[in-house]
Short mmCIF file of C-alpha atoms in Angstrom, two decimals:
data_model
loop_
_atom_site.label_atom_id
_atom_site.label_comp_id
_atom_site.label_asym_id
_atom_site.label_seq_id
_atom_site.Cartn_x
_atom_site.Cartn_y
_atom_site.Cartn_z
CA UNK A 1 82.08 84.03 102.70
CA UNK A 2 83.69 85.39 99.15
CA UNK A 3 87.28 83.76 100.87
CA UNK A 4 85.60 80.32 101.39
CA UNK A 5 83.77 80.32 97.77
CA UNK A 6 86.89 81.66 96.10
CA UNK A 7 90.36 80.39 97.44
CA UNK A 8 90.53 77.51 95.82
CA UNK A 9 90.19 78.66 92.07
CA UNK A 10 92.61 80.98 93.70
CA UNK A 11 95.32 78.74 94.41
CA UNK A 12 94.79 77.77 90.69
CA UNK A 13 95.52 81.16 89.56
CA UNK A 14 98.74 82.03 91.56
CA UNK A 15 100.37 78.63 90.50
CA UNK A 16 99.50 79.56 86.87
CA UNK A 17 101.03 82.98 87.44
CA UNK A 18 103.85 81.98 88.99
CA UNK A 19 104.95 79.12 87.61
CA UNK A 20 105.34 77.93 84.00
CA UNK A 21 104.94 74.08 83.82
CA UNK A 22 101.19 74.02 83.65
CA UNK A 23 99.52 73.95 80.07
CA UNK A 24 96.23 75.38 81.50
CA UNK A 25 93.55 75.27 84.13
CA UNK A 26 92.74 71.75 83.75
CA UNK A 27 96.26 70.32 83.88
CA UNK A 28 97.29 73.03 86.90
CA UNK A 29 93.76 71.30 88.57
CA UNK A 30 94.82 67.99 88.05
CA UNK A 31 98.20 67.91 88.87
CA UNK A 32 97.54 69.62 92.37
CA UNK A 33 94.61 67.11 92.96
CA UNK A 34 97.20 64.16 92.20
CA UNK A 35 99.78 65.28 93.71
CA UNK A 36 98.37 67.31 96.66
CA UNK A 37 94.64 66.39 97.09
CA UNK A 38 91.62 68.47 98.09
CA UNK A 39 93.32 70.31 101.08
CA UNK A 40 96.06 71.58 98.52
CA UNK A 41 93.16 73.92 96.80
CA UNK A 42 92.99 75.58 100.79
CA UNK A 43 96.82 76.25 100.99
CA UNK A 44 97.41 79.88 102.42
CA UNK A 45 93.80 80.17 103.49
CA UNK A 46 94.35 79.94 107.04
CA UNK A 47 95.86 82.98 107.35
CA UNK A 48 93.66 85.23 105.02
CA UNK A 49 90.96 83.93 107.05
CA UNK A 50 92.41 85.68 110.12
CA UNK A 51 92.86 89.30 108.32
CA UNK A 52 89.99 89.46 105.66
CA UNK A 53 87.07 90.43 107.62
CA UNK A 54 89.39 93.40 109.27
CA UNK A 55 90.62 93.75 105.44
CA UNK A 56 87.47 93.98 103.75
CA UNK A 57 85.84 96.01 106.32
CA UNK A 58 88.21 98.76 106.21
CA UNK A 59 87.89 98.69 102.47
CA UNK A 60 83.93 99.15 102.92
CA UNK A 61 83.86 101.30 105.74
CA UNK A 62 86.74 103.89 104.16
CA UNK A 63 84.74 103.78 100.96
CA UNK A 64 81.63 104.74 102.53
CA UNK A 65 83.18 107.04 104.53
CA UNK A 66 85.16 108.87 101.50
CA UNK A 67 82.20 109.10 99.21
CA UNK A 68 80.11 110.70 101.85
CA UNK A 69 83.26 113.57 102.22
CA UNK A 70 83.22 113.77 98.29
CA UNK A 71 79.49 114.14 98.21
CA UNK A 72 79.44 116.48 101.74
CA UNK A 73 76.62 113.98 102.68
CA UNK A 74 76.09 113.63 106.79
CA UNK A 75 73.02 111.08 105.84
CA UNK A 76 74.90 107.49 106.89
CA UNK A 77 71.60 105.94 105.21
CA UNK A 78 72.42 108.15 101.90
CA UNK A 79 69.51 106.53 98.89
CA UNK A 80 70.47 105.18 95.88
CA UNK A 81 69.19 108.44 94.10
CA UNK A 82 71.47 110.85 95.58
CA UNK A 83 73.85 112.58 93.65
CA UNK A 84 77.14 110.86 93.88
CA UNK A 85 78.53 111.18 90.08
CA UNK A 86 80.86 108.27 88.96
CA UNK A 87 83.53 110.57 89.48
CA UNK A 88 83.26 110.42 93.05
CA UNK A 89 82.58 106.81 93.09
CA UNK A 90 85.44 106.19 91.50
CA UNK A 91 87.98 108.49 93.76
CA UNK A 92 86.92 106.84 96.90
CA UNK A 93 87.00 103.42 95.83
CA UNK A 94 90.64 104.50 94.58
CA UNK A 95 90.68 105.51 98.64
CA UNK A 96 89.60 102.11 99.80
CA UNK A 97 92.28 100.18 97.77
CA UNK A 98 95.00 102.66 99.19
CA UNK A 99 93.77 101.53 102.43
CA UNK A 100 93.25 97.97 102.04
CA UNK A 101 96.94 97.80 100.39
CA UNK A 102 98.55 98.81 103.96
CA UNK A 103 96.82 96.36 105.89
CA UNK A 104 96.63 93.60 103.53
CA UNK A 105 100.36 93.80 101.38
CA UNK A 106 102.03 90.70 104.41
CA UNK A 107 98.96 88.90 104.75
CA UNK A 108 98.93 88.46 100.54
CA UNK A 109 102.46 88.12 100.52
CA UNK A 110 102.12 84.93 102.89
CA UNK A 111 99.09 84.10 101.33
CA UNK A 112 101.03 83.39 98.26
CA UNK A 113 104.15 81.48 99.30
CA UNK A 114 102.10 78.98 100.79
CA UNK A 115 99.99 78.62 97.94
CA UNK A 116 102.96 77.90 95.89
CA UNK A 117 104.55 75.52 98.30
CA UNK A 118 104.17 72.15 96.88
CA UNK A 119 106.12 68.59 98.05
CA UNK A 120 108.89 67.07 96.39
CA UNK A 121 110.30 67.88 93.26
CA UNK A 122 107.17 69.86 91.97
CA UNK A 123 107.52 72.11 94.37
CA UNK A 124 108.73 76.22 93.88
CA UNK A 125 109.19 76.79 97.37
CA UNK A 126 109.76 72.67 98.67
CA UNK A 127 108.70 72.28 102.24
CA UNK A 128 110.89 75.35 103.46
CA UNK A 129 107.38 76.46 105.27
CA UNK A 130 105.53 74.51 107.70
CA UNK A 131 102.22 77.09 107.90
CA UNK A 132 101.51 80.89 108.05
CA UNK A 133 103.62 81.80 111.34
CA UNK A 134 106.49 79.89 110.60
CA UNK A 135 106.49 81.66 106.66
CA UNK A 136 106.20 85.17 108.46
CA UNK A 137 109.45 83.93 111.40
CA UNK A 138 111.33 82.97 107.64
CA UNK A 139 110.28 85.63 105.75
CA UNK A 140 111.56 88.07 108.98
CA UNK A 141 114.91 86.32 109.25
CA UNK A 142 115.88 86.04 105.46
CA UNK A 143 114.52 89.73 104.64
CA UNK A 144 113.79 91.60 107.53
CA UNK A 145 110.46 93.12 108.26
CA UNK A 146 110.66 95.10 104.78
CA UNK A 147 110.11 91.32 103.20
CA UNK A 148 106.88 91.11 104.12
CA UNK A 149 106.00 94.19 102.04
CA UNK A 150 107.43 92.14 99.13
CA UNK A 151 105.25 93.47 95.65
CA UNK A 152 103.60 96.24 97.99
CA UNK A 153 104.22 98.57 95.11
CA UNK A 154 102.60 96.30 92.79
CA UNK A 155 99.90 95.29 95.13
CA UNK A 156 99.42 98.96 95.07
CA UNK A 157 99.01 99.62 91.22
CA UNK A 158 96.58 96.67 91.31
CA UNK A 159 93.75 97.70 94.39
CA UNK A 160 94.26 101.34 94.22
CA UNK A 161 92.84 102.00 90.57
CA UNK A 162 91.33 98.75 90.41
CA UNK A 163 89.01 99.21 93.67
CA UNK A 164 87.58 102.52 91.71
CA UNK A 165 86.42 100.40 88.97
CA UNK A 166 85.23 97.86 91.72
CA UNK A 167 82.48 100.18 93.21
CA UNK A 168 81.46 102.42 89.70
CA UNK A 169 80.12 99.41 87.89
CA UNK A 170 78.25 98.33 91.00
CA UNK A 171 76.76 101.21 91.72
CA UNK A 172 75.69 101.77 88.25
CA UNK A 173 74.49 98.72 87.86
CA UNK A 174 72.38 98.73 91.31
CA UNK A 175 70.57 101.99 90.24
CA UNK A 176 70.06 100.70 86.82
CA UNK A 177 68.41 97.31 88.24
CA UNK A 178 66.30 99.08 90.97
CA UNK A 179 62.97 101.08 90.82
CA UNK A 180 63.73 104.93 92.18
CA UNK A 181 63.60 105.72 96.43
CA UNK A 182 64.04 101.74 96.65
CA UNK A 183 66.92 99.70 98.02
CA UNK A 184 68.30 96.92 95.44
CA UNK A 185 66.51 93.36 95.64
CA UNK A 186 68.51 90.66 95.91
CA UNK A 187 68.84 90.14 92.18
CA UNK A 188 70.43 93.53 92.03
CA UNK A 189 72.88 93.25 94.18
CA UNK A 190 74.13 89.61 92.94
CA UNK A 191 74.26 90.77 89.28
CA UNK A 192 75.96 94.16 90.16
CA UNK A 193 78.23 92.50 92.37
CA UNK A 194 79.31 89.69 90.09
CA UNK A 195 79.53 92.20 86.98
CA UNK A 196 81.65 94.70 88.96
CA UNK A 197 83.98 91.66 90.40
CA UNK A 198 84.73 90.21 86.72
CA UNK A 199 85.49 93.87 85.54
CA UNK A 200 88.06 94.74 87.85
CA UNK A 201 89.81 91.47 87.72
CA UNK A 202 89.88 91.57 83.96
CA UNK A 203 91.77 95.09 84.14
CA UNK A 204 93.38 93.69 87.63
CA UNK A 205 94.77 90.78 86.25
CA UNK A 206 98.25 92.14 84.46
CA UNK A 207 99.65 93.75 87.77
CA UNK A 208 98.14 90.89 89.58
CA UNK A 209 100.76 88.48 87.58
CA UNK A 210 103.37 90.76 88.12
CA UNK A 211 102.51 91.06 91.83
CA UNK A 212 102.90 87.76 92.49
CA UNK A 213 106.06 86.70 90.66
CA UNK A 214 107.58 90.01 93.06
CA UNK A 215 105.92 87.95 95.90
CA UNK A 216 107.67 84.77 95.01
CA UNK A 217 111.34 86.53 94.22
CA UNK A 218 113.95 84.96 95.97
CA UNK A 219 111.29 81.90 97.22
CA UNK A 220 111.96 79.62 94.84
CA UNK A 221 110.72 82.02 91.80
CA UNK A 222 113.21 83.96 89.62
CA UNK A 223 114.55 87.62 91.51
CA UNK A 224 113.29 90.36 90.27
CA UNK A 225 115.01 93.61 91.16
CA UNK A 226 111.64 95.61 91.17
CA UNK A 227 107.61 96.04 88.98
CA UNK A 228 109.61 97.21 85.94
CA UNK A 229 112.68 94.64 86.10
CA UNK A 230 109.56 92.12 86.78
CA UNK A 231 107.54 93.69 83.73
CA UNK A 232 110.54 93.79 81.23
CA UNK A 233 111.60 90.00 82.29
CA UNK A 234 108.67 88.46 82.23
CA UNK A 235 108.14 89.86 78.60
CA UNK A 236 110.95 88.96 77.05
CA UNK A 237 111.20 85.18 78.38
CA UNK A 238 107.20 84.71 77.48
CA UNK A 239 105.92 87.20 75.60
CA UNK A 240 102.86 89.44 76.34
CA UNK A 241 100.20 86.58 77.18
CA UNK A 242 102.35 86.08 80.29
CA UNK A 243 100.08 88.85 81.60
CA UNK A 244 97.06 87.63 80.88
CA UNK A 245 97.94 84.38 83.07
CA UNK A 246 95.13 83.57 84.90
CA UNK A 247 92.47 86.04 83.21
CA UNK A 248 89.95 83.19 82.77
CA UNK A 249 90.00 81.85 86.08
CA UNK A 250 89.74 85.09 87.96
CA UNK A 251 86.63 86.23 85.58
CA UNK A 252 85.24 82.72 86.72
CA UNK A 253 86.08 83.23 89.82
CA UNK A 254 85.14 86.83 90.28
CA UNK A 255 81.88 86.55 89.92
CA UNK A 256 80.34 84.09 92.03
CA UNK A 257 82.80 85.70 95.07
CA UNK A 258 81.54 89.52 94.82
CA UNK A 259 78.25 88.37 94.21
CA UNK A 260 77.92 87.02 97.81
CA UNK A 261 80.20 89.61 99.18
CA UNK A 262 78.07 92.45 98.35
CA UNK A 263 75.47 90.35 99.49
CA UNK A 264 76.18 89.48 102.57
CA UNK A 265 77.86 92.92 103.26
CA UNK A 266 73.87 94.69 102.12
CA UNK A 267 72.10 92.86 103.71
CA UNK A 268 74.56 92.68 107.09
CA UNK A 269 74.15 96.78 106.68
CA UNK A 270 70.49 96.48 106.67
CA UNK A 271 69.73 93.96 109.52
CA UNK A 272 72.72 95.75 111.86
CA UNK A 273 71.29 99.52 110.98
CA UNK A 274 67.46 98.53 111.68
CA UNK A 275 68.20 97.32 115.12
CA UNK A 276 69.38 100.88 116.07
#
């Protein structure tokens, strides 16, 4: 559900990132919908559509699963008033990004080319792929299996530190909204979900620039020999905003996404666990 509501205002944000002849949002929007249509907001979806309910529930499940080792809790239906300190919190949502970055570094890699595959002469990487298979049979033959770990090291320094901020303002939030010995109303949930979703993309966003230009290197984008080469370049040709490509739209876009994925994941948890 958070793929379906968000890819598109995703597509906007990698072609921002990665490329530098949009002025903004608007013209990025308009140019793809002139040029490209609807269905060119849903490029690189079919594949993430594949992987992201493994993805995602590997990220919950090791979370869950790390903060009840960190908190030596054996209750599986542990209550919002239990003693996990935002210390904890934070160390196994580092867990779940660590996790979620070996399963999900080819998918994202993919992901992106296609997303910054445009026709014609707009076009970074041209027509070179013809959908998400094909990319990976390239991407295998140019590079070798290490290319589709492309940015992995970047992808890394984004989810691992960024998934610990992901759960702490959550749960915060959640036991600030909800009465003691209750579970979170739906209210809760969507406001702690949306507020924790626009904070770690606003602190996500720098190594989320620089993880895509190392996805694009040597697909149409400029080669980078590595995150600090990438870093170092991309400062001196545009300065420091370069990093902040794309801050809006993910803030936008953040919310609205992790709203209705902690939503749906809550309430799947509750509805699953009371049949047992």
């Amino acid at each position: 559900m958070g793929l379906v509501v968000g890819h598109p205002m995703d597509t906007v944000k990698v072609r921002l990132q990665t490329q530098s002849r949009y002025k903004g949002i608007i013209d990025c929007v308009t140019r793809m919908y002139a040029h490209e249509g609807i269905p060119g907001f849903f490029k690189g979806m079919s594949f993430p559509v594949l992987s992201i309910a493994f993805s995602k529930s590997l990220v919950f499940g090791s979370y869950s699963n790390a903060l009840d080792y960190l908190t030596q809790s054996q209750n599986a239906q542990r209550s919002r008033d239990n003693s996990a300190t935002a210390g904890a919190v934070f160390m196994a949502g580092c867990f779940s990004g660590a996790i979620q970055v070996l399963v999900t570094a080819p998918t994202d890699l993919v992901k992106v080319r296609l997303q910054n595959q445009m026709k014609g002469r707009w076009g970074v990487g041209g027509d070179k792929y013809r959908g998400p298979v094909h990319c990976v049979a390239v991407i295998l033959k140019e590079d070798g299996a290490r290319g589709l770990f492309r940015g992995m090291g970047a992808l890394a320094l984004r989810d691992v530190p960024c998934y610990g901020l992901y759960f702490l303002p959550y749960d915060l939030i959640c036991k600030a909204l909800t009465e003691s010995g209750k579970q979170p109303d739906t209210f809760a949930v969507i406001m702690a979900g949306g507020i924790a979703g626009v904070v770690t993309w606003a602190c996500a966003t720098p190594m989320d620039v620089v993880k895509a230009r190392l996805q694009m290197s040597g697909a149409g984008g400029p080669v980078y020999r590595g995150v600090l080469h990438c870093i170092s370049l991309s400062l001196r040709q545009e300065g420091v905003q370069v990093f902040f490509k794309g801050l809006l739209l993910n803030s936008i876009r953040a919310f609205p996404v992790n709203a209705i994925t902690f939503l749906c994941y809550e309430r799947l948890m509750s509805a699953m666990t009371s049949l047992r």
